[in-house]
Amino acid sequence: MANRTIDRGRRVRRGRVPTWLLVGFGLLLNIISALLTNFYIDDATRQANGLIQQQQTHEKLITLIWTQIETVERKRELVLALVTASELAQPLPSEVQQQLTHTLTYWLSDLPAELTTAHVPELMAALNEYQDSQRERIDQLYLDNLELTAEYGEQMASISRMRNLALFLQMLGLAFVLARDLSRRSER
């Protein structure tokens, strides 16, 4: 009887943790797991989805910029064809030249007063500069996407670790809650 004491009408062994404490600890672990899932993991998942959306936006922008570069290339060919034709035959009608100038002002702010062979090198240099700046934008967006991909990978690894931790806490909590049932069986 030295190892046993009477506590409120029940037999309890010394050195043994009360069942209600194990159950309470198990419930606490399950609550921590639920909070971890609901707050941290859900927020991290939303942030990861935001990174994916940002990547997709960059990819669409890259496609649009490439389209602009190709459009500028077609305009360059048109200018060269029209200037060459005007030098060989008749000068460009003023309406055509105005429309072409108006179209080119979308990409270039400084245009020569007339589209002649004398101004072609200056115009081609300006178009090259515009295309180069657009290619630099594409390069920067691509590098940004690489950074986003790395950040997304880190975020998903963190989410995976947190999910594993939450699952472990949940299972450990369940084991403590089940300890009550095991305790009852061992007392019989």
mmCIF file of C-alpha atoms in Angstrom:
data_model
loop_
_atom_site.group_PDB
_atom_site.id
_atom_site.type_symbol
_atom_site.label_atom_id
_atom_site.label_comp_id
_atom_site.label_asym_id
_atom_site.label_seq_id
_atom_site.Cartn_x
_atom_site.Cartn_y
_atom_site.Cartn_z
ATOM 1 C CA MET A 1 0.000 0.000 0.000
ATOM 2 C CA ALA A 2 3.074 2.271 0.127
ATOM 3 C CA ASN A 3 2.967 2.841 -3.644
ATOM 4 C CA ARG A 4 -0.719 3.617 -3.713
ATOM 5 C CA THR A 5 -2.798 6.406 -2.230
ATOM 6 C CA ILE A 6 -6.511 7.030 -2.140
ATOM 7 C CA ASP A 7 -7.631 10.187 -3.978
ATOM 8 C CA ARG A 8 -11.311 11.125 -3.838
ATOM 9 C CA GLY A 9 -12.486 7.586 -3.742
ATOM 10 C CA ARG A 10 -10.295 6.324 -6.581
ATOM 11 C CA ARG A 11 -7.066 4.429 -6.575
ATOM 12 C CA VAL A 12 -4.165 6.336 -8.116
ATOM 13 C CA ARG A 13 -0.595 5.125 -8.386
ATOM 14 C CA ARG A 14 2.168 7.520 -7.476
ATOM 15 C CA GLY A 15 4.172 8.781 -10.441
ATOM 16 C CA ARG A 16 1.292 8.219 -12.803
ATOM 17 C CA VAL A 17 -0.130 11.172 -14.781
ATOM 18 C CA PRO A 18 -3.846 11.709 -14.270
ATOM 19 C CA THR A 19 -5.970 10.721 -17.264
ATOM 20 C CA TRP A 20 -7.732 14.086 -17.442
ATOM 21 C CA LEU A 21 -4.322 15.777 -17.885
ATOM 22 C CA LEU A 22 -3.467 13.509 -20.832
ATOM 23 C CA VAL A 23 -6.866 14.153 -22.414
ATOM 24 C CA GLY A 24 -6.523 17.901 -21.870
ATOM 25 C CA PHE A 25 -3.040 17.891 -23.382
ATOM 26 C CA GLY A 26 -4.323 15.870 -26.346
ATOM 27 C CA LEU A 27 -7.142 18.333 -26.923
ATOM 28 C CA LEU A 28 -4.681 21.231 -26.680
ATOM 29 C CA LEU A 29 -2.472 19.635 -29.350
ATOM 30 C CA ASN A 30 -5.504 19.173 -31.629
ATOM 31 C CA ILE A 31 -6.493 22.816 -31.124
ATOM 32 C CA ILE A 32 -2.953 23.972 -31.925
ATOM 33 C CA SER A 33 -3.026 21.811 -35.055
ATOM 34 C CA ALA A 34 -6.344 23.311 -36.152
ATOM 35 C CA LEU A 35 -5.129 26.868 -35.529
ATOM 36 C CA LEU A 36 -1.918 26.163 -37.402
ATOM 37 C CA THR A 37 -3.906 24.853 -40.352
ATOM 38 C CA ASN A 38 -6.525 27.592 -40.365
ATOM 39 C CA PHE A 39 -4.239 30.572 -39.932
ATOM 40 C CA TYR A 40 -0.704 29.862 -41.019
ATOM 41 C CA ILE A 41 -1.130 27.195 -43.691
ATOM 42 C CA ASP A 42 -4.180 28.783 -45.328
ATOM 43 C CA ASP A 43 -2.465 32.193 -45.436
ATOM 44 C CA ALA A 44 0.746 30.704 -46.829
ATOM 45 C CA THR A 45 -1.285 28.869 -49.487
ATOM 46 C CA ARG A 46 -2.982 32.123 -50.502
ATOM 47 C CA GLN A 47 0.408 33.798 -50.782
ATOM 48 C CA ALA A 48 1.742 30.931 -52.898
ATOM 49 C CA ASN A 49 -1.274 31.229 -55.187
ATOM 50 C CA GLY A 50 -0.544 34.956 -55.463
ATOM 51 C CA LEU A 51 2.974 34.130 -56.644
ATOM 52 C CA ILE A 52 1.569 31.837 -59.336
ATOM 53 C CA GLN A 53 -0.838 34.550 -60.492
ATOM 54 C CA GLN A 54 2.007 37.050 -60.634
ATOM 55 C CA GLN A 55 4.036 34.616 -62.740
ATOM 56 C CA GLN A 56 1.122 34.154 -65.126
ATOM 57 C CA THR A 57 0.716 37.926 -65.403
ATOM 58 C CA HIS A 58 4.407 38.247 -66.265
ATOM 59 C CA GLU A 59 4.112 35.515 -68.891
ATOM 60 C CA LYS A 60 1.147 37.270 -70.523
ATOM 61 C CA LEU A 61 3.034 40.565 -70.457
ATOM 62 C CA ILE A 62 6.063 38.893 -72.058
ATOM 63 C CA THR A 63 3.822 37.588 -74.845
ATOM 64 C CA LEU A 64 2.327 41.045 -75.392
ATOM 65 C CA ILE A 65 5.754 42.681 -75.470
ATOM 66 C CA TRP A 66 7.000 40.137 -78.022
ATOM 67 C CA THR A 67 3.947 40.943 -80.114
ATOM 68 C CA GLN A 68 4.848 44.639 -79.929
ATOM 69 C CA ILE A 69 8.414 43.906 -80.984
ATOM 70 C CA GLU A 70 7.160 41.924 -83.970
ATOM 71 C CA THR A 71 4.683 44.694 -84.821
ATOM 72 C CA VAL A 72 7.490 47.259 -84.769
ATOM 73 C CA GLU A 73 9.460 44.983 -87.071
ATOM 74 C CA ARG A 74 6.529 44.879 -89.521
ATOM 75 C CA LYS A 75 6.257 48.709 -89.330
ATOM 76 C CA ARG A 76 9.974 48.949 -90.046
ATOM 77 C CA GLU A 77 9.517 46.826 -93.167
ATOM 78 C CA LEU A 78 6.529 48.947 -94.204
ATOM 79 C CA VAL A 79 8.482 52.195 -93.775
ATOM 80 C CA LEU A 80 11.386 50.849 -95.791
ATOM 81 C CA ALA A 81 9.092 49.621 -98.556
ATOM 82 C CA LEU A 82 7.154 52.910 -98.716
ATOM 83 C CA VAL A 83 10.270 55.109 -98.613
ATOM 84 C CA THR A 84 11.946 52.991 -101.290
ATOM 85 C CA ALA A 85 8.823 53.113 -103.460
ATOM 86 C CA SER A 86 8.509 56.874 -102.996
ATOM 87 C CA GLU A 87 12.123 57.412 -104.041
ATOM 88 C CA LEU A 88 11.703 55.277 -107.150
ATOM 89 C CA ALA A 89 8.330 56.565 -108.297
ATOM 90 C CA GLN A 90 6.306 59.293 -106.675
ATOM 91 C CA PRO A 91 6.652 60.864 -103.235
ATOM 92 C CA LEU A 92 4.349 59.504 -100.549
ATOM 93 C CA PRO A 93 0.970 61.187 -100.493
ATOM 94 C CA SER A 94 0.674 63.431 -97.427
ATOM 95 C CA GLU A 95 -2.269 61.407 -96.060
ATOM 96 C CA VAL A 96 -0.233 58.186 -96.155
ATOM 97 C CA GLN A 97 2.766 59.894 -94.594
ATOM 98 C CA GLN A 98 0.567 61.416 -91.841
ATOM 99 C CA GLN A 99 -1.025 58.051 -91.079
ATOM 100 C CA LEU A 100 2.340 56.322 -90.990
ATOM 101 C CA THR A 101 3.756 59.054 -88.744
ATOM 102 C CA HIS A 102 0.715 58.781 -86.477
ATOM 103 C CA THR A 103 1.158 54.995 -86.270
ATOM 104 C CA LEU A 104 4.857 55.282 -85.440
ATOM 105 C CA THR A 105 4.278 57.836 -82.662
ATOM 106 C CA TYR A 106 2.815 55.017 -80.577
ATOM 107 C CA TRP A 107 6.346 53.635 -80.266
ATOM 108 C CA LEU A 108 8.517 56.686 -80.934
ATOM 109 C CA SER A 109 8.095 60.199 -79.618
ATOM 110 C CA ASP A 110 10.672 61.878 -81.886
ATOM 111 C CA LEU A 111 9.968 61.357 -85.565
ATOM 112 C CA PRO A 112 11.498 63.133 -88.541
ATOM 113 C CA ALA A 113 9.272 65.677 -90.263
ATOM 114 C CA GLU A 114 9.327 63.666 -93.490
ATOM 115 C CA LEU A 115 9.844 60.003 -94.189
ATOM 116 C CA THR A 116 12.644 60.084 -96.750
ATOM 117 C CA THR A 117 15.735 57.977 -97.352
ATOM 118 C CA ALA A 118 17.813 60.664 -95.628
ATOM 119 C CA HIS A 119 15.867 60.098 -92.396
ATOM 120 C CA VAL A 120 15.757 56.282 -92.597
ATOM 121 C CA PRO A 121 18.964 55.642 -90.561
ATOM 122 C CA GLU A 122 17.707 57.903 -87.755
ATOM 123 C CA LEU A 123 14.282 56.230 -87.787
ATOM 124 C CA MET A 124 15.761 52.701 -87.854
ATOM 125 C CA ALA A 125 18.066 53.563 -84.939
ATOM 126 C CA ALA A 126 15.067 54.813 -82.927
ATOM 127 C CA LEU A 127 13.108 51.653 -83.730
ATOM 128 C CA ASN A 128 16.109 49.504 -82.735
ATOM 129 C CA GLU A 129 16.389 51.384 -79.458
ATOM 130 C CA TYR A 130 12.699 50.836 -78.747
ATOM 131 C CA GLN A 131 12.960 47.120 -79.513
ATOM 132 C CA ASP A 132 16.061 46.800 -77.338
ATOM 133 C CA SER A 133 14.271 48.460 -74.415
ATOM 134 C CA GLN A 134 11.358 46.056 -74.850
ATOM 135 C CA ARG A 135 13.715 43.078 -74.940
ATOM 136 C CA GLU A 136 15.257 44.327 -71.697
ATOM 137 C CA ARG A 137 11.764 44.438 -70.182
ATOM 138 C CA ILE A 138 11.222 40.843 -71.283
ATOM 139 C CA ASP A 139 14.559 39.824 -69.753
ATOM 140 C CA GLN A 140 13.638 41.522 -66.467
ATOM 141 C CA LEU A 141 10.204 39.879 -66.390
ATOM 142 C CA TYR A 142 11.822 36.508 -67.070
ATOM 143 C CA LEU A 143 14.292 37.017 -64.209
ATOM 144 C CA ASP A 144 11.415 38.113 -61.971
ATOM 145 C CA ASN A 145 9.607 34.879 -62.874
ATOM 146 C CA LEU A 146 12.676 32.853 -61.931
ATOM 147 C CA GLU A 147 12.726 34.578 -58.535
ATOM 148 C CA LEU A 148 8.997 33.961 -58.130
ATOM 149 C CA THR A 149 9.507 30.292 -58.978
ATOM 150 C CA ALA A 150 12.214 29.976 -56.318
ATOM 151 C CA GLU A 151 10.059 31.824 -53.780
ATOM 152 C CA TYR A 152 7.094 29.589 -54.637
ATOM 153 C CA GLY A 153 9.237 26.484 -54.105
ATOM 154 C CA GLU A 154 10.352 27.748 -50.699
ATOM 155 C CA GLN A 155 6.777 28.629 -49.789
ATOM 156 C CA MET A 156 5.502 25.180 -50.772
ATOM 157 C CA ALA A 157 8.296 23.491 -48.788
ATOM 158 C CA SER A 158 7.335 25.572 -45.753
ATOM 159 C CA ILE A 159 3.661 24.697 -46.236
ATOM 160 C CA SER A 160 4.571 21.018 -46.498
ATOM 161 C CA ARG A 161 6.579 21.169 -43.265
ATOM 162 C CA MET A 162 3.741 22.957 -41.479
ATOM 163 C CA ARG A 163 1.189 20.439 -42.731
ATOM 164 C CA ASN A 164 3.368 17.595 -41.526
ATOM 165 C CA LEU A 165 3.756 19.294 -38.152
ATOM 166 C CA ALA A 166 -0.003 19.885 -37.905
ATOM 167 C CA LEU A 167 -0.687 16.244 -38.790
ATOM 168 C CA PHE A 168 1.864 15.072 -36.220
ATOM 169 C CA LEU A 169 0.299 17.279 -33.521
ATOM 170 C CA GLN A 170 -3.136 16.004 -34.454
ATOM 171 C CA MET A 171 -2.069 12.370 -34.246
ATOM 172 C CA LEU A 172 -0.200 12.939 -30.981
ATOM 173 C CA GLY A 173 -3.243 14.730 -29.575
ATOM 174 C CA LEU A 174 -5.446 11.837 -30.621
ATOM 175 C CA ALA A 175 -3.080 9.407 -28.919
ATOM 176 C CA PHE A 176 -3.351 11.370 -25.683
ATOM 177 C CA VAL A 177 -7.148 11.472 -25.940
ATOM 178 C CA LEU A 178 -7.185 7.704 -26.547
ATOM 179 C CA ALA A 179 -5.028 7.279 -23.461
ATOM 180 C CA ARG A 180 -8.191 7.839 -21.435
ATOM 181 C CA ASP A 181 -9.772 4.743 -22.949
ATOM 182 C CA LEU A 182 -6.592 2.743 -22.483
ATOM 183 C CA SER A 183 -6.377 3.918 -18.893
ATOM 184 C CA ARG A 184 -9.896 2.699 -18.203
ATOM 185 C CA ARG A 185 -9.098 -0.712 -19.642
ATOM 186 C CA SER A 186 -5.927 -1.086 -17.600
ATOM 187 C CA GLU A 187 -7.762 -0.167 -14.394
ATOM 188 C CA ARG A 188 -10.233 -3.027 -14.846
#
